[in-house]
Short mmCIF file of C-alpha atoms in Angstrom, two decimals:
data_model
loop_
_atom_site.label_atom_id
_atom_site.label_comp_id
_atom_site.label_asym_id
_atom_site.label_seq_id
_atom_site.Cartn_x
_atom_site.Cartn_y
_atom_site.Cartn_z
CA UNK A 1 -103.31 -52.43 44.72
CA UNK A 2 -101.94 -55.79 44.95
CA UNK A 3 -102.28 -57.64 41.77
CA UNK A 4 -104.10 -54.67 40.18
CA UNK A 5 -107.00 -55.20 42.25
CA UNK A 6 -106.74 -52.34 44.88
CA UNK A 7 -110.11 -52.07 46.82
CA UNK A 8 -112.06 -48.83 45.69
CA UNK A 9 -113.93 -46.61 47.89
CA UNK A 10 -117.31 -47.23 49.48
CA UNK A 11 -118.77 -50.04 51.49
CA UNK A 12 -118.91 -53.75 50.76
CA UNK A 13 -122.16 -54.62 52.03
CA UNK A 14 -124.02 -53.39 49.00
CA UNK A 15 -123.43 -54.11 45.36
CA UNK A 16 -123.26 -50.77 43.43
CA UNK A 17 -125.03 -50.26 39.94
CA UNK A 18 -121.54 -50.77 38.34
CA UNK A 19 -120.14 -53.55 40.42
CA UNK A 20 -120.16 -57.27 38.87
CA UNK A 21 -120.51 -59.98 41.22
CA UNK A 22 -117.66 -62.64 40.84
CA UNK A 23 -117.99 -66.00 42.73
CA UNK A 24 -114.72 -67.25 44.14
CA UNK A 25 -114.61 -71.11 44.55
CA UNK A 26 -112.18 -73.67 45.25
CA UNK A 27 -111.30 -76.73 47.30
CA UNK A 28 -110.00 -76.22 50.79
CA UNK A 29 -106.35 -75.25 51.27
CA UNK A 30 -105.52 -74.12 47.70
CA UNK A 31 -105.07 -70.50 48.68
CA UNK A 32 -108.53 -69.29 47.84
CA UNK A 33 -108.61 -67.03 50.73
CA UNK A 34 -105.04 -65.72 49.98
CA UNK A 35 -106.12 -64.78 46.52
CA UNK A 36 -109.51 -63.15 47.90
CA UNK A 37 -107.46 -61.23 50.58
CA UNK A 38 -105.02 -60.01 47.92
CA UNK A 39 -107.49 -58.67 45.70
CA UNK A 40 -109.94 -57.01 48.25
CA UNK A 41 -107.48 -55.84 50.86
CA UNK A 42 -109.46 -54.76 53.91
CA UNK A 43 -112.49 -54.14 52.25
CA UNK A 44 -114.34 -57.21 53.10
CA UNK A 45 -116.93 -58.67 55.53
CA UNK A 46 -117.84 -61.99 56.89
CA UNK A 47 -121.20 -63.48 57.94
CA UNK A 48 -123.49 -66.53 57.73
CA UNK A 49 -125.43 -67.89 54.85
CA UNK A 50 -129.16 -67.34 55.59
CA UNK A 51 -130.48 -70.50 57.38
CA UNK A 52 -127.09 -72.06 57.46
CA UNK A 53 -123.97 -72.19 59.72
CA UNK A 54 -121.60 -71.51 56.71
CA UNK A 55 -119.35 -68.61 57.15
CA UNK A 56 -119.04 -66.38 53.98
CA UNK A 57 -116.82 -63.36 53.06
CA UNK A 58 -117.63 -60.74 50.47
CA UNK A 59 -115.14 -58.04 49.46
CA UNK A 60 -114.81 -55.31 47.01
CA UNK A 61 -112.25 -54.99 44.34
CA UNK A 62 -111.45 -52.12 41.89
CA UNK A 63 -109.70 -53.00 38.65
CA UNK A 64 -108.81 -50.69 35.68
CA UNK A 65 -111.66 -48.45 36.83
CA UNK A 66 -114.25 -51.18 37.28
CA UNK A 67 -115.80 -52.42 40.47
CA UNK A 68 -116.32 -56.01 41.33
CA UNK A 69 -117.85 -57.53 44.17
CA UNK A 70 -115.92 -60.95 45.08
CA UNK A 71 -117.89 -63.44 47.02
CA UNK A 72 -115.44 -66.07 48.84
CA UNK A 73 -117.53 -69.32 48.79
CA UNK A 74 -116.92 -71.83 51.36
CA UNK A 75 -114.14 -74.27 50.40
CA UNK A 76 -115.78 -77.56 48.99
CA UNK A 77 -114.66 -80.53 46.90
CA UNK A 78 -118.05 -80.82 45.12
CA UNK A 79 -121.08 -79.19 44.32
CA UNK A 80 -123.35 -82.29 44.74
CA UNK A 81 -124.76 -80.89 48.01
CA UNK A 82 -123.80 -83.54 50.48
CA UNK A 83 -122.76 -81.06 53.12
CA UNK A 84 -124.08 -77.41 54.21
CA UNK A 85 -120.73 -76.05 52.44
CA UNK A 86 -121.55 -77.64 49.16
CA UNK A 87 -125.23 -76.74 49.34
CA UNK A 88 -124.32 -73.14 50.13
CA UNK A 89 -121.73 -72.92 47.12
CA UNK A 90 -124.36 -74.49 44.94
CA UNK A 91 -127.08 -72.14 45.80
CA UNK A 92 -124.95 -69.32 45.10
CA UNK A 93 -123.94 -70.35 41.71
CA UNK A 94 -127.71 -71.03 40.93
CA UNK A 95 -129.56 -68.17 42.60
CA UNK A 96 -126.67 -65.75 43.96
CA UNK A 97 -126.80 -63.40 40.62
CA UNK A 98 -122.91 -63.91 40.06
CA UNK A 99 -121.95 -62.72 36.49
CA UNK A 100 -118.89 -64.90 36.64
CA UNK A 101 -116.64 -67.10 38.62
CA UNK A 102 -113.00 -67.83 39.43
CA UNK A 103 -112.00 -71.29 40.57
CA UNK A 104 -108.96 -71.54 42.48
CA UNK A 105 -106.86 -74.74 41.91
CA UNK A 106 -103.68 -76.31 43.60
CA UNK A 107 -101.25 -76.71 40.85
CA UNK A 108 -99.43 -79.56 42.93
CA UNK A 109 -102.71 -81.83 42.90
CA UNK A 110 -104.53 -80.42 39.86
CA UNK A 111 -106.26 -83.53 39.16
CA UNK A 112 -108.36 -83.70 42.30
CA UNK A 113 -109.24 -79.78 41.89
CA UNK A 114 -110.51 -80.22 38.40
CA UNK A 115 -113.32 -82.24 39.68
CA UNK A 116 -114.82 -79.04 41.05
CA UNK A 117 -113.86 -76.88 37.96
CA UNK A 118 -115.94 -79.19 35.78
CA UNK A 119 -118.90 -78.89 37.89
CA UNK A 120 -118.58 -75.15 37.99
CA UNK A 121 -118.62 -74.91 34.33
CA UNK A 122 -121.72 -76.92 34.09
CA UNK A 123 -123.41 -73.98 35.94
CA UNK A 124 -121.23 -70.94 34.92
CA UNK A 125 -119.78 -70.68 31.58
CA UNK A 126 -118.24 -67.35 32.28
CA UNK A 127 -115.57 -68.78 34.45
CA UNK A 128 -111.77 -68.39 35.01
CA UNK A 129 -109.50 -70.99 36.08
CA UNK A 130 -106.77 -69.76 38.53
CA UNK A 131 -103.94 -72.40 38.88
CA UNK A 132 -102.49 -71.32 42.13
CA UNK A 133 -99.22 -72.24 44.14
CA UNK A 134 -97.20 -72.41 40.88
CA UNK A 135 -93.91 -71.67 42.86
CA UNK A 136 -94.69 -74.94 45.11
CA UNK A 137 -95.32 -76.91 42.21
CA UNK A 138 -92.03 -76.02 40.73
CA UNK A 139 -90.18 -76.89 43.82
CA UNK A 140 -91.76 -80.36 43.64
CA UNK A 141 -90.97 -80.85 40.08
CA UNK A 142 -94.52 -80.40 38.81
CA UNK A 143 -95.17 -78.42 35.58
CA UNK A 144 -98.66 -77.25 34.12
CA UNK A 145 -99.44 -76.52 30.68
CA UNK A 146 -101.46 -73.60 31.17
CA UNK A 147 -102.31 -73.02 27.54
CA UNK A 148 -103.00 -76.61 26.94
CA UNK A 149 -105.48 -76.67 30.08
CA UNK A 150 -107.30 -73.69 28.64
CA UNK A 151 -107.89 -75.35 25.25
CA UNK A 152 -109.13 -78.28 26.91
CA UNK A 153 -111.51 -76.70 29.28
CA UNK A 154 -112.69 -73.89 26.65
CA UNK A 155 -112.20 -71.19 29.57
CA UNK A 156 -109.36 -68.92 30.34
CA UNK A 157 -106.61 -70.27 32.61
CA UNK A 158 -104.27 -68.01 34.68
CA UNK A 159 -101.19 -69.36 36.74
CA UNK A 160 -100.72 -67.41 39.98
CA UNK A 161 -98.55 -67.31 43.20
CA UNK A 162 -100.91 -65.65 45.30
CA UNK A 163 -98.77 -65.61 48.53
CA UNK A 164 -96.39 -63.48 46.45
CA UNK A 165 -98.87 -61.50 44.62
CA UNK A 166 -97.81 -62.95 41.18
CA UNK A 167 -100.37 -63.33 38.40
CA UNK A 168 -103.36 -61.60 40.33
CA UNK A 169 -103.35 -58.63 37.77
CA UNK A 170 -103.52 -61.09 34.68
CA UNK A 171 -106.23 -62.76 36.53
CA UNK A 172 -108.43 -60.00 36.95
CA UNK A 173 -107.79 -58.87 33.32
CA UNK A 174 -108.96 -62.37 32.11
CA UNK A 175 -111.98 -61.94 34.47
CA UNK A 176 -112.64 -58.41 33.06
CA UNK A 177 -112.44 -59.76 29.38
CA UNK A 178 -114.60 -62.87 30.15
CA UNK A 179 -117.46 -60.64 31.52
CA UNK A 180 -117.16 -57.99 28.83
CA UNK A 181 -117.45 -60.71 26.13
CA UNK A 182 -120.84 -60.46 24.30
CA UNK A 183 -120.84 -64.25 24.10
CA UNK A 184 -120.08 -66.50 26.84
CA UNK A 185 -117.40 -69.12 26.48
CA UNK A 186 -118.12 -72.57 25.36
CA UNK A 187 -116.59 -74.80 27.94
CA UNK A 188 -115.93 -78.39 27.85
CA UNK A 189 -119.11 -80.71 28.40
CA UNK A 190 -118.62 -83.82 30.32
CA UNK A 191 -120.02 -86.83 28.53
CA UNK A 192 -121.69 -89.33 30.70
CA UNK A 193 -122.89 -92.80 29.63
CA UNK A 194 -125.23 -93.14 26.78
CA UNK A 195 -128.22 -93.98 29.03
CA UNK A 196 -127.58 -91.12 31.07
CA UNK A 197 -127.15 -88.74 27.81
CA UNK A 198 -130.48 -89.96 26.48
CA UNK A 199 -132.39 -89.28 29.77
CA UNK A 200 -130.86 -85.90 30.10
CA UNK A 201 -131.66 -85.15 26.43
CA UNK A 202 -135.36 -85.85 27.03
CA UNK A 203 -135.74 -83.60 29.81
CA UNK A 204 -133.58 -80.65 28.58
CA UNK A 205 -136.14 -79.08 26.24
CA UNK A 206 -139.04 -79.11 28.93
CA UNK A 207 -136.62 -77.48 31.48
CA UNK A 208 -135.31 -74.84 29.09
CA UNK A 209 -138.61 -73.60 28.62
CA UNK A 210 -139.44 -73.29 32.13
CA UNK A 211 -136.18 -72.01 33.41
CA UNK A 212 -135.68 -69.34 30.57
CA UNK A 213 -131.91 -69.12 31.14
CA UNK A 214 -131.92 -68.71 34.94
CA UNK A 215 -130.27 -72.21 35.31
CA UNK A 216 -128.60 -74.29 32.61
CA UNK A 217 -131.15 -77.03 31.57
CA UNK A 218 -128.55 -79.81 31.19
CA UNK A 219 -127.32 -79.28 34.76
CA UNK A 220 -130.95 -79.23 36.16
CA UNK A 221 -131.91 -82.15 34.38
CA UNK A 222 -129.12 -84.27 36.04
CA UNK A 223 -129.90 -83.03 39.36
CA UNK A 224 -133.64 -83.92 39.07
CA UNK A 225 -132.81 -87.38 37.89
CA UNK A 226 -130.53 -87.67 40.82
CA UNK A 227 -133.60 -86.54 43.09
CA UNK A 228 -131.77 -83.93 45.05
CA UNK A 229 -134.39 -82.96 47.65
CA UNK A 230 -132.43 -79.68 48.67
CA UNK A 231 -132.29 -78.43 45.03
CA UNK A 232 -136.19 -79.16 44.69
CA UNK A 233 -136.63 -76.91 47.66
CA UNK A 234 -134.40 -74.36 46.68
CA UNK A 235 -135.83 -74.15 43.28
CA UNK A 236 -139.37 -73.66 44.78
CA UNK A 237 -137.90 -70.88 47.10
CA UNK A 238 -135.69 -69.02 44.60
CA UNK A 239 -137.64 -69.55 41.31
CA UNK A 240 -141.24 -69.94 42.51
CA UNK A 241 -141.39 -73.19 40.53
CA UNK A 242 -141.42 -76.61 41.93
CA UNK A 243 -140.74 -79.44 39.48
CA UNK A 244 -142.95 -81.84 41.70
CA UNK A 245 -145.90 -79.71 41.00
CA UNK A 246 -145.32 -79.42 37.32
CA UNK A 247 -147.13 -82.53 36.06
CA UNK A 248 -145.51 -82.64 32.73
CA UNK A 249 -141.91 -82.34 33.98
CA UNK A 250 -142.43 -84.65 36.77
CA UNK A 251 -143.89 -87.30 34.47
CA UNK A 252 -140.97 -86.80 32.05
CA UNK A 253 -138.65 -87.25 35.21
CA UNK A 254 -140.43 -90.52 36.26
CA UNK A 255 -140.34 -91.79 32.72
CA UNK A 256 -136.49 -91.09 32.48
CA UNK A 257 -135.74 -92.78 35.49
CA UNK A 258 -137.70 -95.91 34.44
CA UNK A 259 -135.66 -95.89 31.28
CA UNK A 260 -132.52 -95.66 33.27
CA UNK A 261 -133.75 -98.60 35.53
CA UNK A 262 -134.32 -100.54 32.20
CA UNK A 263 -130.72 -99.71 31.34
CA UNK A 264 -129.63 -101.30 34.59
CA UNK A 265 -128.98 -97.93 36.26
CA UNK A 266 -131.09 -97.33 39.16
CA UNK A 267 -131.58 -93.69 40.57
CA UNK A 268 -129.69 -94.24 43.78
CA UNK A 269 -126.74 -95.28 41.52
CA UNK A 270 -126.81 -92.26 39.24
CA UNK A 271 -124.75 -89.91 41.52
CA UNK A 272 -122.02 -92.53 41.57
CA UNK A 273 -122.10 -92.85 37.71
CA UNK A 274 -121.89 -88.96 37.38
CA UNK A 275 -119.14 -88.58 39.78
CA UNK A 276 -117.10 -91.29 38.12
CA UNK A 277 -117.62 -89.55 34.56
CA UNK A 278 -116.29 -86.22 36.15
CA UNK A 279 -113.47 -87.88 37.73
CA UNK A 280 -112.48 -89.61 34.79
CA UNK A 281 -112.60 -86.27 32.60
CA UNK A 282 -110.46 -84.67 35.27
CA UNK A 283 -107.90 -87.57 35.30
CA UNK A 284 -107.65 -87.40 31.66
CA UNK A 285 -107.22 -83.53 31.54
CA UNK A 286 -104.65 -83.85 34.36
CA UNK A 287 -102.78 -86.47 32.60
CA UNK A 288 -102.42 -84.57 29.32
CA UNK A 289 -101.41 -81.16 30.89
CA UNK A 290 -99.38 -82.03 33.94
CA UNK A 291 -95.81 -83.30 33.93
CA UNK A 292 -94.04 -84.52 37.26
CA UNK A 293 -90.53 -85.20 37.50
CA UNK A 294 -89.70 -88.48 39.42
CA UNK A 295 -88.28 -87.73 42.77
CA UNK A 296 -86.59 -90.06 45.37
CA UNK A 297 -88.74 -88.34 48.02
CA UNK A 298 -91.81 -89.61 46.30
CA UNK A 299 -90.72 -93.40 46.68
CA UNK A 300 -89.95 -92.82 50.33
CA UNK A 301 -93.38 -91.23 50.82
CA UNK A 302 -94.88 -94.14 49.19
CA UNK A 303 -92.99 -96.57 51.53
CA UNK A 304 -93.90 -94.59 54.52
CA UNK A 305 -97.47 -94.51 53.54
CA UNK A 306 -97.69 -98.37 52.98
CA UNK A 307 -96.28 -98.71 56.66
CA UNK A 308 -98.67 -96.08 58.27
CA UNK A 309 -101.75 -97.69 56.56
CA UNK A 310 -100.91 -101.29 56.68
CA UNK A 311 -103.49 -103.28 58.58
CA UNK A 312 -100.59 -105.03 60.47
CA UNK A 313 -98.26 -102.17 61.14
CA UNK A 314 -100.58 -99.09 61.01
CA UNK A 315 -102.77 -99.79 63.91
CA UNK A 316 -100.03 -100.67 66.28
CA UNK A 317 -97.95 -97.73 65.30
CA UNK A 318 -101.06 -95.47 65.71
CA UNK A 319 -101.57 -96.85 69.10
CA UNK A 320 -98.23 -96.22 70.30
CA UNK A 321 -97.99 -92.76 68.78
CA UNK A 322 -101.32 -91.60 70.47
CA UNK A 323 -100.37 -93.12 73.61
CA UNK A 324 -97.09 -91.33 73.44
CA UNK A 325 -98.88 -87.95 72.92
CA UNK A 326 -101.13 -88.58 75.90
CA UNK A 327 -97.96 -89.62 78.16
CA UNK A 328 -96.22 -86.34 77.00
CA UNK A 329 -99.27 -84.47 77.59
CA UNK A 330 -99.76 -85.90 81.20
CA UNK A 331 -96.19 -86.19 82.37
CA UNK A 332 -94.89 -83.17 80.63
CA UNK A 333 -97.59 -81.06 82.02
CA UNK A 334 -96.55 -81.72 85.68
CA UNK A 335 -93.49 -79.42 85.59
CA UNK A 336 -95.01 -76.32 84.19
CA UNK A 337 -98.22 -76.95 86.18
CA UNK A 338 -96.06 -76.97 89.49
CA UNK A 339 -94.21 -73.80 88.45
CA UNK A 340 -97.43 -72.01 87.65
CA UNK A 341 -98.98 -73.37 90.97
CA UNK A 342 -96.05 -72.01 93.02
CA UNK A 343 -95.99 -68.74 91.22
CA UNK A 344 -99.80 -67.88 91.33
CA UNK A 345 -100.15 -69.23 95.00
CA UNK A 346 -97.13 -67.08 95.98
CA UNK A 347 -99.23 -64.09 94.62
CA UNK A 348 -102.21 -65.29 96.65
CA UNK A 349 -100.24 -64.97 99.98
CA UNK A 350 -99.14 -61.54 98.95
CA UNK A 351 -102.71 -60.54 98.30
CA UNK A 352 -103.79 -62.03 101.53
CA UNK A 353 -101.08 -59.89 103.44
CA UNK A 354 -102.27 -56.91 101.25
CA UNK A 355 -105.96 -57.46 102.76
CA UNK A 356 -104.56 -57.90 106.30
CA UNK A 357 -102.60 -54.54 105.99
CA UNK A 358 -105.49 -52.69 104.60
CA UNK A 359 -107.78 -54.17 107.40
CA UNK A 360 -110.36 -55.50 104.85
CA UNK A 361 -113.08 -57.70 106.44
CA UNK A 362 -112.59 -61.34 106.18
CA UNK A 363 -115.81 -61.98 104.11
CA UNK A 364 -114.10 -59.74 101.26
CA UNK A 365 -110.75 -61.49 101.70
CA UNK A 366 -112.57 -64.94 101.37
CA UNK A 367 -114.57 -63.94 98.46
CA UNK A 368 -111.97 -62.19 96.28
CA UNK A 369 -108.78 -64.06 97.41
CA UNK A 370 -109.87 -67.45 98.67
CA UNK A 371 -112.75 -67.61 96.14
CA UNK A 372 -112.12 -65.78 92.91
CA UNK A 373 -108.34 -65.77 92.49
CA UNK A 374 -107.64 -69.22 94.18
CA UNK A 375 -110.28 -70.91 91.63
CA UNK A 376 -108.70 -68.93 88.75
CA UNK A 377 -105.06 -70.16 89.98
CA UNK A 378 -106.07 -73.58 90.21
CA UNK A 379 -107.78 -73.62 86.68
CA UNK A 380 -104.87 -71.94 85.21
CA UNK A 381 -102.29 -74.10 86.53
CA UNK A 382 -104.13 -77.57 86.01
CA UNK A 383 -105.57 -76.90 82.73
CA UNK A 384 -103.27 -74.51 80.82
CA UNK A 385 -100.18 -76.62 80.59
CA UNK A 386 -101.68 -79.76 79.24
CA UNK A 387 -103.61 -77.90 76.63
CA UNK A 388 -100.38 -75.86 75.62
CA UNK A 389 -98.75 -79.39 75.00
CA UNK A 390 -101.48 -81.53 73.62
CA UNK A 391 -102.74 -79.36 70.86
CA UNK A 392 -99.51 -78.28 69.48
CA UNK A 393 -98.44 -81.94 69.29
CA UNK A 394 -101.81 -82.56 67.69
CA UNK A 395 -101.27 -79.82 65.17
CA UNK A 396 -97.90 -81.17 64.29
CA UNK A 397 -99.45 -84.59 63.53
CA UNK A 398 -101.98 -82.78 61.17
CA UNK A 399 -99.25 -80.71 59.39
CA UNK A 400 -97.31 -84.14 58.80
CA UNK A 401 -100.37 -85.61 57.24
CA UNK A 402 -100.75 -88.22 59.65
CA UNK A 403 -104.40 -87.48 61.02
CA UNK A 404 -106.09 -88.43 57.71
CA UNK A 405 -104.27 -91.94 57.98
CA UNK A 406 -105.77 -92.39 61.37
CA UNK A 407 -109.27 -91.51 60.06
CA UNK A 408 -108.54 -94.23 57.30
CA UNK A 409 -107.26 -96.86 59.73
CA UNK A 410 -110.31 -96.48 61.89
CA UNK A 411 -113.03 -95.91 59.34
CA UNK A 412 -113.99 -99.71 59.05
CA UNK A 413 -114.15 -100.03 62.93
CA UNK A 414 -116.27 -96.92 63.31
CA UNK A 415 -118.49 -97.96 60.34
CA UNK A 416 -119.60 -101.00 62.42
CA UNK A 417 -120.78 -98.51 65.15
CA UNK A 418 -122.65 -96.60 62.28
CA UNK A 419 -120.27 -93.74 62.38
CA UNK A 420 -117.18 -92.50 60.09
CA UNK A 421 -113.37 -92.51 60.62
CA UNK A 422 -113.28 -88.86 60.92
CA UNK A 423 -114.94 -89.10 64.55
CA UNK A 424 -111.72 -90.73 65.68
CA UNK A 425 -109.88 -87.19 65.02
CA UNK A 426 -112.59 -85.42 67.11
CA UNK A 427 -112.43 -87.84 69.75
CA UNK A 428 -108.61 -87.34 70.07
CA UNK A 429 -109.40 -83.60 70.21
CA UNK A 430 -111.69 -84.33 73.08
CA UNK A 431 -108.97 -85.39 75.04
CA UNK A 432 -107.56 -81.96 75.14
CA UNK A 433 -111.00 -80.15 75.39
CA UNK A 434 -114.31 -81.40 74.52
CA UNK A 435 -115.39 -77.83 73.27
CA UNK A 436 -112.56 -78.33 70.52
CA UNK A 437 -113.64 -81.73 69.92
CA UNK A 438 -117.13 -80.60 69.25
CA UNK A 439 -116.07 -77.74 66.83
CA UNK A 440 -114.02 -80.10 64.92
CA UNK A 441 -116.93 -82.26 64.10
CA UNK A 442 -117.70 -80.00 61.39
CA UNK A 443 -115.26 -81.84 59.21
CA UNK A 444 -117.80 -84.76 59.00
CA UNK A 445 -120.01 -84.51 55.94
CA UNK A 446 -123.01 -86.39 56.93
CA UNK A 447 -125.18 -84.70 59.36
CA UNK A 448 -126.15 -87.90 61.18
CA UNK A 449 -122.59 -88.90 61.76
CA UNK A 450 -121.88 -85.25 62.60
CA UNK A 451 -124.55 -85.19 65.34
CA UNK A 452 -123.41 -88.75 66.62
CA UNK A 453 -119.68 -87.40 67.00
CA UNK A 454 -121.03 -84.29 68.74
CA UNK A 455 -123.07 -86.10 71.29
CA UNK A 456 -120.43 -88.73 71.86
CA UNK A 457 -117.57 -86.47 72.31
CA UNK A 458 -118.88 -85.44 75.78
CA UNK A 459 -118.13 -88.86 76.96
CA UNK A 460 -114.54 -88.51 76.10
CA UNK A 461 -112.58 -87.43 79.49
CA UNK A 462 -111.00 -84.01 78.59
CA UNK A 463 -108.09 -82.40 80.46
CA UNK A 464 -110.36 -80.63 82.85
CA UNK A 465 -112.13 -83.84 84.00
CA UNK A 466 -109.17 -86.25 84.19
CA UNK A 467 -108.08 -85.18 87.63
CA UNK A 468 -111.61 -85.33 88.96
CA UNK A 469 -112.16 -89.00 87.33
CA UNK A 470 -108.79 -90.12 88.71
CA UNK A 471 -109.58 -88.88 92.20
CA UNK A 472 -113.02 -90.54 92.14
CA UNK A 473 -111.78 -93.68 90.78
CA UNK A 474 -108.83 -93.66 93.45
CA UNK A 475 -111.34 -93.12 96.19
CA UNK A 476 -113.68 -95.85 94.92
CA UNK A 477 -110.92 -98.39 94.94
CA UNK A 478 -109.67 -97.34 98.32
CA UNK A 479 -113.17 -97.48 99.85
CA UNK A 480 -113.58 -101.05 98.19
#
């Protein structure tokens, strides 16, 4: 099997007595699914998390005579539970029964990925860090000190290039060793400001007695201080224990929050303080273990980025570029649309001749040829060419990294309408097809802003409605 993780026999839906569940986590686009597919082969299945529209995949891997059930968690940048993906990943680490975890990182941007690593280490001590895309990092002049990273994190670190299958055998070896160790590793503990540490220390003994090892007491104390409502409900459902109903615990939480407020830290600000500490620790670690050679391309990219996001040059360029995409779509679709129309209606004439030759009744010819076939021919000739032009152009903009800059440029304007800049991307997709625009709304984290984007996307004139709107507007002005 690839990477020493060839799938074994049996089904994948049920965890056997000898299988050990391992959670596979990582940011989006770090090669996590490539690692998962390489280790599990074809013995995997997908489904939805209970009660959530989040897709998950589960596969079986056999390595050196042992079975492992790998669970591919949704790609997420954090476990702070601000989106359905983050909540699903957090709940699996808390209540999913995983004996260990593998966090896949992108070697080309390790600092951003370490934020998730540090959060996972707070929940699951038996963790192996997989630094993927090492070949891509070398091409960009980036070197990662894997041994130094392992020493700083306190857990095993393995370098891989999953696309070529390199390093996967060593990865599974480290996973097996970590799960077989009688004592779990002692990973790095992120230190927060003194006031936060004091509040956490006051709650940890109370929570440790009640959680009894089912959850890390330090992590639970931080979440209770933040007042995460989704976690409170999850604790009540999974552990049959609601902190809000526990008078002693909830009184201690209220007192700890008062102490934080006296220190100048309101509960609403605690999440930002915790996130800042995590990001600061990730930045320090990455600065110590990552070395990058200076390349002339980086200066060019910075100059280009300043031009594309500047308030005086970014917006005009964006308007011209998107207008150019729409013009190419509308104007360029005329030629293939005419060819398709001529070809399909030539076939319609031949079908009509066939029906006459067969002596078919007029109602049958009208229903099948003039009804079903003609409508289908019109839809294909009118809608297919613009979609075949618009979406590849939109994909090119995404591959070049321009779409996030569009969201950045328009975020301030959309916030005035109580929305977010990401909605601009879904609205642009709506010009090609409203269905694709609505599906694209899942990139928006806030449920409220996501709902706004979904509802308003229907007002974007998509490819199917453009001809109708133009015809109606033309008739209106002619009549006037």
